[in-house]
Tab-separated table of C-alpha atoms in Angstrom:
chain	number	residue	atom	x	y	z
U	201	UNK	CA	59.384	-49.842	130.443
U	202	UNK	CA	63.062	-50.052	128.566
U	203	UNK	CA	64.116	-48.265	126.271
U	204	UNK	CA	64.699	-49.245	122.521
U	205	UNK	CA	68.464	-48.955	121.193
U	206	UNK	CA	67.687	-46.141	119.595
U	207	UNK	CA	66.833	-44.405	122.733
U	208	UNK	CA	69.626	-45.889	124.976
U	209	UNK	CA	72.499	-44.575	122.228
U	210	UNK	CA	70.881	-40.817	122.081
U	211	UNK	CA	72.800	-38.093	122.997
U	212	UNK	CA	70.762	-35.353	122.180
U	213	UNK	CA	70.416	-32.785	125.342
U	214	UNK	CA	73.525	-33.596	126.104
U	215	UNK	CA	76.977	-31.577	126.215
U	216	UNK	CA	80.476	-33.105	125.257
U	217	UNK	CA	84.068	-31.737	125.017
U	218	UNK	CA	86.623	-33.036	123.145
U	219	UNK	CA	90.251	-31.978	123.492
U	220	UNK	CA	93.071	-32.437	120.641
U	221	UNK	CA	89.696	-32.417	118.448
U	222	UNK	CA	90.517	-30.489	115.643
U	223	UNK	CA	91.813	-33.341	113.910
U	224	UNK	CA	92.580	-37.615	113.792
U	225	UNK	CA	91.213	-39.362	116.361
U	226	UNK	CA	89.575	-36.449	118.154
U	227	UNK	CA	87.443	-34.480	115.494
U	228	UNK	CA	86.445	-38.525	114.284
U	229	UNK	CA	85.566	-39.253	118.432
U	230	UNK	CA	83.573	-35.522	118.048
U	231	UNK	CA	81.750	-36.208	115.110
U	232	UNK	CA	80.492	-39.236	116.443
U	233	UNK	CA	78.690	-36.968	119.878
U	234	UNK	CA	77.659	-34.694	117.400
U	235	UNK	CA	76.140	-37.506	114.932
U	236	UNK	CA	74.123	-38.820	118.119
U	237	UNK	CA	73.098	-35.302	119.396
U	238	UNK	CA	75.281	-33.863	121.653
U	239	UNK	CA	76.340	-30.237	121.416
U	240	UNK	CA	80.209	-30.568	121.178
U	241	UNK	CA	83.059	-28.142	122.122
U	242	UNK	CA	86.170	-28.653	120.233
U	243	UNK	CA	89.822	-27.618	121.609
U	244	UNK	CA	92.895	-27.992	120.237
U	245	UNK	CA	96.129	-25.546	120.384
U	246	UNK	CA	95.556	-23.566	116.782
U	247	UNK	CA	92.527	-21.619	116.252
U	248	UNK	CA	92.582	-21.905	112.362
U	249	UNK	CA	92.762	-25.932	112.671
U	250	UNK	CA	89.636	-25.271	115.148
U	251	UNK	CA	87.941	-23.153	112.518
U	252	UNK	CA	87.979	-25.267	109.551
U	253	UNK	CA	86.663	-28.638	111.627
U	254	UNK	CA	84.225	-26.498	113.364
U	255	UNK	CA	82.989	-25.587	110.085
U	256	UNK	CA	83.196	-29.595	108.486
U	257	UNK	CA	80.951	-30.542	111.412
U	258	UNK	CA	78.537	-27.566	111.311
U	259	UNK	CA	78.186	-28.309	107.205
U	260	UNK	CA	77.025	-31.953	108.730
U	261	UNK	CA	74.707	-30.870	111.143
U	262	UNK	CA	76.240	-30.784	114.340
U	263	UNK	CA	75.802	-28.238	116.768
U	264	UNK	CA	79.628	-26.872	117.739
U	265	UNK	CA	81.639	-24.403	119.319
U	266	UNK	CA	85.778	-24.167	119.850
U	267	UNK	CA	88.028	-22.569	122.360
U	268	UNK	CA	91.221	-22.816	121.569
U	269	UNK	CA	93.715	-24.076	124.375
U	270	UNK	CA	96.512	-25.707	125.316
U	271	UNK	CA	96.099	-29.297	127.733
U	272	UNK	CA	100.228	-29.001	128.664
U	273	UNK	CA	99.651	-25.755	130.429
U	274	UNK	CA	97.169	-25.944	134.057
U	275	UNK	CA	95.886	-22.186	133.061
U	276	UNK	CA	94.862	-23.446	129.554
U	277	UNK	CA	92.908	-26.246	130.843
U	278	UNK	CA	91.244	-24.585	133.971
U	279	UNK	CA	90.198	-21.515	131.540
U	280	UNK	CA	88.965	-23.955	129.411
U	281	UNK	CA	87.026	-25.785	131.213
U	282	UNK	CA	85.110	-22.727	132.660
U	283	UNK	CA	84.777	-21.515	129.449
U	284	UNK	CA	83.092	-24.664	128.485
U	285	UNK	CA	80.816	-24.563	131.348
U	286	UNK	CA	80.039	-21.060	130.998
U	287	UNK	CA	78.932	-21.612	127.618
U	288	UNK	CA	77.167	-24.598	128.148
U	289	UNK	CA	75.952	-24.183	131.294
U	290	UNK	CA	77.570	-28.311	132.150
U	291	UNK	CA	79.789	-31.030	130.952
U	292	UNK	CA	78.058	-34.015	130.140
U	293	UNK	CA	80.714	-35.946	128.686
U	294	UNK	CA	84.365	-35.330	128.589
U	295	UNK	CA	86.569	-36.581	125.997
U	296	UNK	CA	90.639	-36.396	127.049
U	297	UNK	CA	92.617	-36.849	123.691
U	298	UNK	CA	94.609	-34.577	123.189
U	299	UNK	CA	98.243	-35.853	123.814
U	300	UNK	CA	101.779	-35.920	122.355
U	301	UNK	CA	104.331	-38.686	121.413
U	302	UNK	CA	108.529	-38.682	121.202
U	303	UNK	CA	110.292	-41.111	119.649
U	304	UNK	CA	114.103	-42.045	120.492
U	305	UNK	CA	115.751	-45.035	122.216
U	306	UNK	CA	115.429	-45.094	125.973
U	307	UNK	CA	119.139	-45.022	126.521
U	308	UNK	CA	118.952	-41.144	124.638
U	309	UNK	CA	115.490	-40.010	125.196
U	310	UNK	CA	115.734	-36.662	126.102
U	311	UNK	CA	114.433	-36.176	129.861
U	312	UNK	CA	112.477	-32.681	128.535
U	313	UNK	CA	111.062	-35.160	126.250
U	314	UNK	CA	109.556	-37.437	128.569
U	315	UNK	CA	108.351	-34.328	130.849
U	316	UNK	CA	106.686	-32.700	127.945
U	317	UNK	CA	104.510	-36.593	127.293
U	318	UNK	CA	104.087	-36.971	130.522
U	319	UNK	CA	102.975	-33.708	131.351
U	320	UNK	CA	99.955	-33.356	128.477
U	321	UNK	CA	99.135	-37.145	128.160
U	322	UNK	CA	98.162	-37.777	132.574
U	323	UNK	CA	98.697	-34.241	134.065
U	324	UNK	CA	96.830	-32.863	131.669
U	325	UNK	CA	93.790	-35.374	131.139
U	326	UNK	CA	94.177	-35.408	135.550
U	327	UNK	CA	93.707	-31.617	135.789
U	328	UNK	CA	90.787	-31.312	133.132
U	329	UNK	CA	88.774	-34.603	134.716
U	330	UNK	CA	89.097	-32.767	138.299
U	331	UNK	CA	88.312	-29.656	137.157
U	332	UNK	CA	85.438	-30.778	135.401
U	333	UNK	CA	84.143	-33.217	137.959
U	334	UNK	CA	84.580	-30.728	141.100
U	335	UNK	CA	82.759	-27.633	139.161
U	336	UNK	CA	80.106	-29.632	136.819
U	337	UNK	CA	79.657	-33.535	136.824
U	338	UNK	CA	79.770	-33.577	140.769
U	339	UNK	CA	77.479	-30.991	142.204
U	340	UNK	CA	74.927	-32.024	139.289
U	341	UNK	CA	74.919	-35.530	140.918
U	342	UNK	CA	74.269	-34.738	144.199
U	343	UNK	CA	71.353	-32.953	142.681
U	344	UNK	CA	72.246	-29.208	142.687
U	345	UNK	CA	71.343	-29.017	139.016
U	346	UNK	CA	68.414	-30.262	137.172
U	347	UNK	CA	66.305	-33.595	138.657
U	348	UNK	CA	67.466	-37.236	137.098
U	349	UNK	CA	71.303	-36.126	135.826
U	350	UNK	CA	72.788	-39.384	136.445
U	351	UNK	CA	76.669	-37.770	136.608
U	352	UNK	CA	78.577	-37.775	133.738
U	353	UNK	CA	80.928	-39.504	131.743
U	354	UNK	CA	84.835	-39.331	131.150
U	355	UNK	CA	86.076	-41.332	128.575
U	356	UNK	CA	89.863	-41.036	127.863
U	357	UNK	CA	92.021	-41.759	125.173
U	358	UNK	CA	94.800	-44.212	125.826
U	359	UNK	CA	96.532	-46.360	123.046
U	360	UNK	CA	97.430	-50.308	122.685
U	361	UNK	CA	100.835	-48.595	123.726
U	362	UNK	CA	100.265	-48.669	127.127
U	363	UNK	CA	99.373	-52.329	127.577
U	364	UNK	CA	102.257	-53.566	127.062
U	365	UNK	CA	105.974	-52.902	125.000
U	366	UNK	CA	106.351	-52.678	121.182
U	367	UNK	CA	108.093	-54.282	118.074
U	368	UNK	CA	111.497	-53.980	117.190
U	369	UNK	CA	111.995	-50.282	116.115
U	370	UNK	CA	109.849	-48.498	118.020
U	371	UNK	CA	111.252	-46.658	120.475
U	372	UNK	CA	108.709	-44.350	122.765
U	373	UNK	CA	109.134	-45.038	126.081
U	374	UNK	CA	107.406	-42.112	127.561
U	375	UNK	CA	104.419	-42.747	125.527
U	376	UNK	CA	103.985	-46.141	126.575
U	377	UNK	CA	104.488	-44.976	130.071
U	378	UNK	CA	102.052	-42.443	129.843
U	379	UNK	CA	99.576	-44.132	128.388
U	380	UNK	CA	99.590	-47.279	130.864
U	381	UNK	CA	99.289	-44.797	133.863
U	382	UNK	CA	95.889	-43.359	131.625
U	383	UNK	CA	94.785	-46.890	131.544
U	384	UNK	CA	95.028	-47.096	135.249
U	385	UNK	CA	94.021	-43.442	135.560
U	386	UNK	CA	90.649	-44.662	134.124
U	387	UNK	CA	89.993	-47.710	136.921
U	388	UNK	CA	91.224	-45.739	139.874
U	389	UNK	CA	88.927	-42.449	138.781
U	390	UNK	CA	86.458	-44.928	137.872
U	391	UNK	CA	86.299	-46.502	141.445
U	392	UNK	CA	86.125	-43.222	143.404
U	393	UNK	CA	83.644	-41.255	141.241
U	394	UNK	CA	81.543	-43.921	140.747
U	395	UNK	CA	79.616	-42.724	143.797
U	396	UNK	CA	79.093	-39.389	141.876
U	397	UNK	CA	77.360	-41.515	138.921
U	398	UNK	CA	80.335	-41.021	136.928
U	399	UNK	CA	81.567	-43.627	134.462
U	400	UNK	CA	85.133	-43.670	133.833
U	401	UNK	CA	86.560	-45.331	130.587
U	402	UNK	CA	89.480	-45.357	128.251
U	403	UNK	CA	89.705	-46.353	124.214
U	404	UNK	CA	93.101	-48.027	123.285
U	405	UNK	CA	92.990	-47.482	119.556
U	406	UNK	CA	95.812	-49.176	117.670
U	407	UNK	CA	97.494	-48.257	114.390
U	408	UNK	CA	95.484	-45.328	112.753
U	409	UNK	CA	96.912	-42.949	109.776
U	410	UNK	CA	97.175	-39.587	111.752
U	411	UNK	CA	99.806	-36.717	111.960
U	412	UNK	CA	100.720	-37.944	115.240
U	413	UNK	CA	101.331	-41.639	113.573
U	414	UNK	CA	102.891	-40.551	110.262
U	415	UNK	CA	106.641	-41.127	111.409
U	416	UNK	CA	105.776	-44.605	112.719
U	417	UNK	CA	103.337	-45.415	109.743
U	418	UNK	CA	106.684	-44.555	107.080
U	419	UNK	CA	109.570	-46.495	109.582
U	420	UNK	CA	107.583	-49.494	109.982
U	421	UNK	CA	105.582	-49.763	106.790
U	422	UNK	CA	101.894	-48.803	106.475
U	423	UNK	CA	101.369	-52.836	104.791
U	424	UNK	CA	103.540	-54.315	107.342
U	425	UNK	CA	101.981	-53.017	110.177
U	426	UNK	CA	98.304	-53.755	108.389
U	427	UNK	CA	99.273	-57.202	107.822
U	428	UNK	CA	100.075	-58.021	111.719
U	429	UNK	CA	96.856	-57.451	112.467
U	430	UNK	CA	94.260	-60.016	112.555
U	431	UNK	CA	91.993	-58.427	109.835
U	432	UNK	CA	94.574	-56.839	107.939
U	433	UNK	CA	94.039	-53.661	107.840
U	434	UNK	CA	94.825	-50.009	109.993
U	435	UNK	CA	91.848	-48.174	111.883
U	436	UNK	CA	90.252	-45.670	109.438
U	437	UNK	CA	87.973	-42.786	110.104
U	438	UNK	CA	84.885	-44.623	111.462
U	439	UNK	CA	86.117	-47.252	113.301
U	440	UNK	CA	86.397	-45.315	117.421
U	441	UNK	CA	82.998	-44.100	116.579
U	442	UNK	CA	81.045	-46.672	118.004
U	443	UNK	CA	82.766	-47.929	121.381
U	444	UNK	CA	82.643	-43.510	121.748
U	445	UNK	CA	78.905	-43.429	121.717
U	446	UNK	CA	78.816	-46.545	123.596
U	447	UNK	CA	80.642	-45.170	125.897
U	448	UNK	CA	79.531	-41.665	126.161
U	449	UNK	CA	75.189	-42.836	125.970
U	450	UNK	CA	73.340	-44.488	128.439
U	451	UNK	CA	73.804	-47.491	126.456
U	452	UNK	CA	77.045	-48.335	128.174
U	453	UNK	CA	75.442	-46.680	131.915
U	454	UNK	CA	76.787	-49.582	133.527
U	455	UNK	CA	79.999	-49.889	132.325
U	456	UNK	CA	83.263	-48.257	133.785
U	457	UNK	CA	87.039	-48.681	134.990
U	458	UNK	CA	87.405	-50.690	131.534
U	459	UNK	CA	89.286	-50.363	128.497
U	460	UNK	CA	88.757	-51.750	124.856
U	461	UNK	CA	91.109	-52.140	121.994
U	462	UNK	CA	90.119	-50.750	118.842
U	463	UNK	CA	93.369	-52.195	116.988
U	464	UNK	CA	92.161	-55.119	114.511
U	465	UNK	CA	93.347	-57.532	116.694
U	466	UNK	CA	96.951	-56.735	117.567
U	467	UNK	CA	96.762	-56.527	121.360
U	468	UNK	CA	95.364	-60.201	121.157
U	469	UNK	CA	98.270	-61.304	119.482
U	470	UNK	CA	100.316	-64.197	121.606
U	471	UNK	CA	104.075	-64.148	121.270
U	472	UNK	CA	103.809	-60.905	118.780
């Protein structure tokens, strides 16, 4: 017999964590586990910022614990996730968000600058996938842990930056770069772990108010940028919730190696 929608979208049993989500896009992407069941572990670099979502999600319900680490250094992320596991016993669902962004014209961008995107925005979601995958996801699908666990699911955060270049102004190279290799990141992982019952997927959200977006937002113009968009308007604080759930439940079971732009339209836009 199938299952109603209801039942497909539920999360609860399940484990998620979410890195760079102690704030934006991440604690929005964590609230939305926690708001279908799952038992969510937040990380971010600051313990305080880790405290005070921790506490915003526990006052709505959600069951959640934080370790606070940082995703640009391989000791960070391997201690965190076998803290993760250790407290949770698995990883159901892994969320990789937490990144960083430079802006400066290519012909001056600082080469430490492009390391330090590079180096938390792919070796850093590449390190915490494997880490996860070899010491949780993996052995649990070849059925070393409980009977039925279908894998697991890995859904990173890219950006409508990496599909392709941007307007007139705005200059960030490295994050572009970075985030087209996480865009391919997601199809090649998809296609090898697939085997494993692992789906694989990425979230290209486009222009959201955040403190990573707040120099962009004030050089290009909050309205300006609104108005390019199809439906007028930036993301806002419910809009990745959805396509997170979707991708994280067994709702989306059969789908992986893709992307989806959550950007009002831009990334559909012919001739800019």
């Amino acid at each position: 017999m199938t299952r109603s929608i209801q039942q497909l979208f539920d999360l609860k049993g399940k484990t998620a964590l979410v890195t760079g989500g102690s704030r934006g896009l991440g604690l929005q992407l964590a609230q939305a586990l926690g708001e279908a069941g799952a038992k969510v572990m937040l990380s971010s670099r600051k313990a305080e910022d880790l405290i005070e979502s921790a506490a915003v999600l526990k006052a709505a319900g959600i069951d959640v614990d934080w370790i606070a680490a940082d995703c640009s250094k391989e000791a960070d992320i391997r201690a965190l996730a076998d803290e993760t596991i250790r407290r949770f016993g698995h990883v159901d669902i892994l969320v990789n968000n937490a990144g960083a962004a430079w802006g400066a014209p290519a012909e001056d961008h600082p080469v430490e600058a492009w390391d330090k995107v590079m180096n938390l925005n792919v070796r850093g979601y590449f390190i915490l996938s494997q880490h996860i995958a070899r010491h949780s996801m993996i052995p649990r699908s070849r059925g070393e842990g409980p009977a039925g666990y279908t894998g697991g699911r890995i859904i990173n955060v890219a950006s409508i930056a990496g599909l392709g270049g941007n307007p007139r102004g705005m200059n960030t190279i490295a994050y572009n770069t970075s985030k087209g290799a996480v865009v391919n990141f997601t199809r090649a992982l998809a296609c090898e772990w697939g085997v494993n019952h692992i789906t694989v997927n990425a979230i290209c959200p486009g222009f959201f108010p955040s403190r990573m977006t707040v120099g962009t937002l004030k050089a290009m113009g909050e309205e300006k940028l609104a108005a390019h968009a199809p439906l007028g308007r930036l993301g806002d604080d419910e809009d990745l919730k959805g396509l997170c759930v979707l991708y994280a439940s067994d709702a989306g079971k059969h789908i992986t190696g893709q992307w989806l732009a959550v950007d009002g339209g831009v990334s559909a836009i012919t001739g800019g």
